[in-house]
GROMACS .gro file of C-alpha atoms in nm:
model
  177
    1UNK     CA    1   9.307  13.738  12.604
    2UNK     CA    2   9.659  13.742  12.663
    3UNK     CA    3   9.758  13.837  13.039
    4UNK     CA    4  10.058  13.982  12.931
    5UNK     CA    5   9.790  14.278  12.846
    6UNK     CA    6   9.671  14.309  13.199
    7UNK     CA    7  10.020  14.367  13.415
    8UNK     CA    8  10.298  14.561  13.369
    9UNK     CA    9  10.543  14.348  13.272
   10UNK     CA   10  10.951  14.380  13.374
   11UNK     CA   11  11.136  14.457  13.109
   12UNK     CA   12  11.537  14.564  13.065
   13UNK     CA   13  11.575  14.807  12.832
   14UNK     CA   14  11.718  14.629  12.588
   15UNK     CA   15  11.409  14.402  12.560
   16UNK     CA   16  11.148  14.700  12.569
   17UNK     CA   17  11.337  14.932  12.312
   18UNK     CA   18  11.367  14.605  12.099
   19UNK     CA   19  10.973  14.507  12.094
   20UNK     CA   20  10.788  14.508  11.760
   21UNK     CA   21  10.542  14.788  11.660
   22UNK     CA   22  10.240  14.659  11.490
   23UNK     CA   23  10.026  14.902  11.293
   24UNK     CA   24   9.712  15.010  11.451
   25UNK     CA   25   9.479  15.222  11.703
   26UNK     CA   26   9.643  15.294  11.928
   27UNK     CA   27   9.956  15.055  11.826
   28UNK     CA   28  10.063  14.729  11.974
   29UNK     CA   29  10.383  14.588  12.043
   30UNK     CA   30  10.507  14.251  12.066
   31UNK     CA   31  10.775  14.097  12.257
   32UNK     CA   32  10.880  13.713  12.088
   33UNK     CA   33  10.501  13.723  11.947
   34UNK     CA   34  10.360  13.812  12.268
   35UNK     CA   35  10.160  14.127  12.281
   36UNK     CA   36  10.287  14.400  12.549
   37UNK     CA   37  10.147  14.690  12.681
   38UNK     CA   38  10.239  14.795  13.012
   39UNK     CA   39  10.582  14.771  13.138
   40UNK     CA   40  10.813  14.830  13.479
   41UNK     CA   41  11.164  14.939  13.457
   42UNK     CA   42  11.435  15.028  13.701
   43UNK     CA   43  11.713  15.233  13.643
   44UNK     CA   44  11.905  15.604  13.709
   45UNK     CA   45  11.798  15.942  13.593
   46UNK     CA   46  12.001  16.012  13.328
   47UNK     CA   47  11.818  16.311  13.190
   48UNK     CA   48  11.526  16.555  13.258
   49UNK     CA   49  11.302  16.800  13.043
   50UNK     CA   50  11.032  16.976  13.211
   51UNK     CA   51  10.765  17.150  13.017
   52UNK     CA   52  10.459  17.288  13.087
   53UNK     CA   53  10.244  16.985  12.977
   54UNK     CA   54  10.461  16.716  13.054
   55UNK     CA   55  10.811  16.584  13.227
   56UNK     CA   56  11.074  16.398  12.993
   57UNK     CA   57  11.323  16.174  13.115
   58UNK     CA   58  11.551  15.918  13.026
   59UNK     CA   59  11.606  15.576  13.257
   60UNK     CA   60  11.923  15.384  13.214
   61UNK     CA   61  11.892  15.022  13.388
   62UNK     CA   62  12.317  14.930  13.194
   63UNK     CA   63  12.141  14.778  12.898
   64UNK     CA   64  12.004  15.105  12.755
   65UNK     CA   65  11.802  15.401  12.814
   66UNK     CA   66  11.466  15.444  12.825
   67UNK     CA   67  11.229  15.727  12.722
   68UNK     CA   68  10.963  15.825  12.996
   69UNK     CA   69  10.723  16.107  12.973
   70UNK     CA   70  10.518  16.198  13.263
   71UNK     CA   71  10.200  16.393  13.169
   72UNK     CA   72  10.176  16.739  13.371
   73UNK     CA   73   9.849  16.871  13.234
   74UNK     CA   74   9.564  16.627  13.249
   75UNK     CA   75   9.259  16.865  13.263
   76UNK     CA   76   9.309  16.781  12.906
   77UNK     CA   77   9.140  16.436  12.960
   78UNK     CA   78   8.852  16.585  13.216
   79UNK     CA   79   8.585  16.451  13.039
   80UNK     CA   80   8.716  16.064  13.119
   81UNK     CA   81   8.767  16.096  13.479
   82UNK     CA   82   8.534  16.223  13.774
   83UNK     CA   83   8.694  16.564  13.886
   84UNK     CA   84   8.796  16.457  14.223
   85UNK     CA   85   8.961  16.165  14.048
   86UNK     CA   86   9.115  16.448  13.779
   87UNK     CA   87   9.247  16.642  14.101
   88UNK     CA   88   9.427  16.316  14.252
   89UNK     CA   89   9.586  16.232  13.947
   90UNK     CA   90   9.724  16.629  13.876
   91UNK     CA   91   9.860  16.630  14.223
   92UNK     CA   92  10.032  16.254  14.187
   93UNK     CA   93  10.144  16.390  13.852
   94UNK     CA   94  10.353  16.687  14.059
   95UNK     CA   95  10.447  16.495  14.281
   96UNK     CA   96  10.630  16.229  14.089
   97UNK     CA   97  10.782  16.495  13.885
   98UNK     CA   98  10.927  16.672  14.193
   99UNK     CA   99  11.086  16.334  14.289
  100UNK     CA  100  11.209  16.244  13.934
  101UNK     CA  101  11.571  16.407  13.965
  102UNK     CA  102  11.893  16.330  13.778
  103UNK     CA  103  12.095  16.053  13.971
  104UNK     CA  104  11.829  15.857  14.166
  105UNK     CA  105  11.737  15.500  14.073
  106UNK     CA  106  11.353  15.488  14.013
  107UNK     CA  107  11.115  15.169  13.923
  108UNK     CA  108  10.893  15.341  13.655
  109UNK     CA  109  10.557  15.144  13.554
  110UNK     CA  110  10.337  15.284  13.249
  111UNK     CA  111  10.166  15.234  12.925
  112UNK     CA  112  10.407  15.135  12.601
  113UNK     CA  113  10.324  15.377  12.381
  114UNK     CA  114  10.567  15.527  12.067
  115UNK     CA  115  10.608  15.879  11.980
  116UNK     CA  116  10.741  15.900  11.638
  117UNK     CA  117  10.855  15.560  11.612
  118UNK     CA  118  11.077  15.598  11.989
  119UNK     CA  119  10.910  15.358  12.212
  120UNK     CA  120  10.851  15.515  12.532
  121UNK     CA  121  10.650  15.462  12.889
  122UNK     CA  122  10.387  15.704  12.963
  123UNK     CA  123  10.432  15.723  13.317
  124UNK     CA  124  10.163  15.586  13.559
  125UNK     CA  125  10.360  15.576  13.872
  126UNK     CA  126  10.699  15.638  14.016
  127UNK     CA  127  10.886  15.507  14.295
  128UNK     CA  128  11.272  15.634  14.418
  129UNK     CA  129  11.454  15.352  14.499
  130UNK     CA  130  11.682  15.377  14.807
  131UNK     CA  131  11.796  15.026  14.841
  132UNK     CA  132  12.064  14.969  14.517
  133UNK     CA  133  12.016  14.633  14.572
  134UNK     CA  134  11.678  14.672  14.380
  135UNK     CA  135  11.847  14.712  14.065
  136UNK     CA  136  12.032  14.367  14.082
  137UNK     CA  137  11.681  14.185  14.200
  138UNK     CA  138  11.510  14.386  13.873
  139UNK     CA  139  11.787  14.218  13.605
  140UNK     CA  140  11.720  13.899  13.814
  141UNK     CA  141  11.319  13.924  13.764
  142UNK     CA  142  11.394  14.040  13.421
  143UNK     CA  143  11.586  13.766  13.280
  144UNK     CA  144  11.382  13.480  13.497
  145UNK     CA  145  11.050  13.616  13.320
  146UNK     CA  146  11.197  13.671  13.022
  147UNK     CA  147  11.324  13.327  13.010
  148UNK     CA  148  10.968  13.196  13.170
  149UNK     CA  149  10.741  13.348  12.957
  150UNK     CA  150  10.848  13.598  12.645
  151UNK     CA  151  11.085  13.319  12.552
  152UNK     CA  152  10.836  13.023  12.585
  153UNK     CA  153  10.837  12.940  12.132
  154UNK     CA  154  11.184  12.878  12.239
  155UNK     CA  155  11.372  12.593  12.349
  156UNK     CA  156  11.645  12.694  12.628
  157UNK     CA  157  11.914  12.395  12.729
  158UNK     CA  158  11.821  12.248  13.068
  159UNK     CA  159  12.029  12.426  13.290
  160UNK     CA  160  12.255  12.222  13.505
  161UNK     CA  161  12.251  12.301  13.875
  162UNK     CA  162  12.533  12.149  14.057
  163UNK     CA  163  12.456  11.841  14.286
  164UNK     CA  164  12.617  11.703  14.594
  165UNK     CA  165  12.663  11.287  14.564
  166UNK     CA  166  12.458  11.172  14.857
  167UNK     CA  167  12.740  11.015  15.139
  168UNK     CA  168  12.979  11.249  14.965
  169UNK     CA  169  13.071  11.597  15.059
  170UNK     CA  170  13.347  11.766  14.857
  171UNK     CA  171  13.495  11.979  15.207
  172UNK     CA  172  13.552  11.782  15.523
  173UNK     CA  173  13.610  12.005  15.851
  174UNK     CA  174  13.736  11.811  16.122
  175UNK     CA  175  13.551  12.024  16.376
  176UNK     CA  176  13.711  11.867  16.726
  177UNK     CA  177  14.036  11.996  16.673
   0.00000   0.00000   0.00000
């Protein structure tokens, strides 16, 4: 079994709206013939829709934005969990939805499901950012997995790190002056 199953994997949006939908039940996606199906993302609240059942919002992390629903009403599912575990998740459920406002970065990390053919996360947790520094280490993750792992069928060019000559440094300070 792939691992790629088992984690939630960082994705931009670009990469995650761009995944391949296979036919079946429940779907499956694909990523450079890798199968996907949990994700993390990091971006601003660019819109919100609350229902009764469920909280829609949109995540834009500069490449694109991402659809996110966040279900509200899961007595629906009480027959799969044990009702004090039903009673946690409702409450987490609120909770995240009172923090999800427009204009705050959030890392959101869920199941890749598609509605309609839109790819979306169905949320499993949220967490407000308040360092903006996180979205510049979440491209950085991004692209170094991406490039690690999703991309492995591919052959990148060695990149070329610069490198002092030994003896040799290219600024002298004369530090007794």
């Amino acid at each position: 079994m792939d691992p790629f199953l088992s984690v939630h994997v960082k994705l931009l949006a670009v990469d995650l709206l761009s995944l391949s939908i296979q036919p079946s039940d429940p779907p499956t996606f694909t990523h450079n013939t890798r199968p996907v199906s949990r994700a993390e993302t990091l971006g601003v609240v660019v819109s919100r829709e609350r229902k009764d059942k469920f909280l829609k919002f949109l995540v834009d992390d500069g490449t694109g934005c991402i659809p996110c629903i966040l279900w509200l009403n899961h007595h629906m599912f009480a027959s799969r969990f044990h009702p004090i575990d039903l009673e946690l998740k409702m409450q987490m459920a609120l909770e995240y939805a009172e923090k999800i406002q427009l204009g705050i970065l959030v890392s959101v990390r869920g199941r890749i499901t598609a509605y309609r053919g839109i790819i979306q996360i169905t949320v499993a947790d949220v967490v407000v950012e308040r360092d903006p520094n996180m979205e510049l280490f979440h491209w950085m993750d991004s692209i170094r997995l991406s490039r690690q792992y999703n991309d492995a069928n591919k052959k990148l060019p060695p990149q070329s790190i610069p490198t002092l000559d030994s003896g040799k440094n290219p600024v002298q300070f004369d530090l007794k002056k």
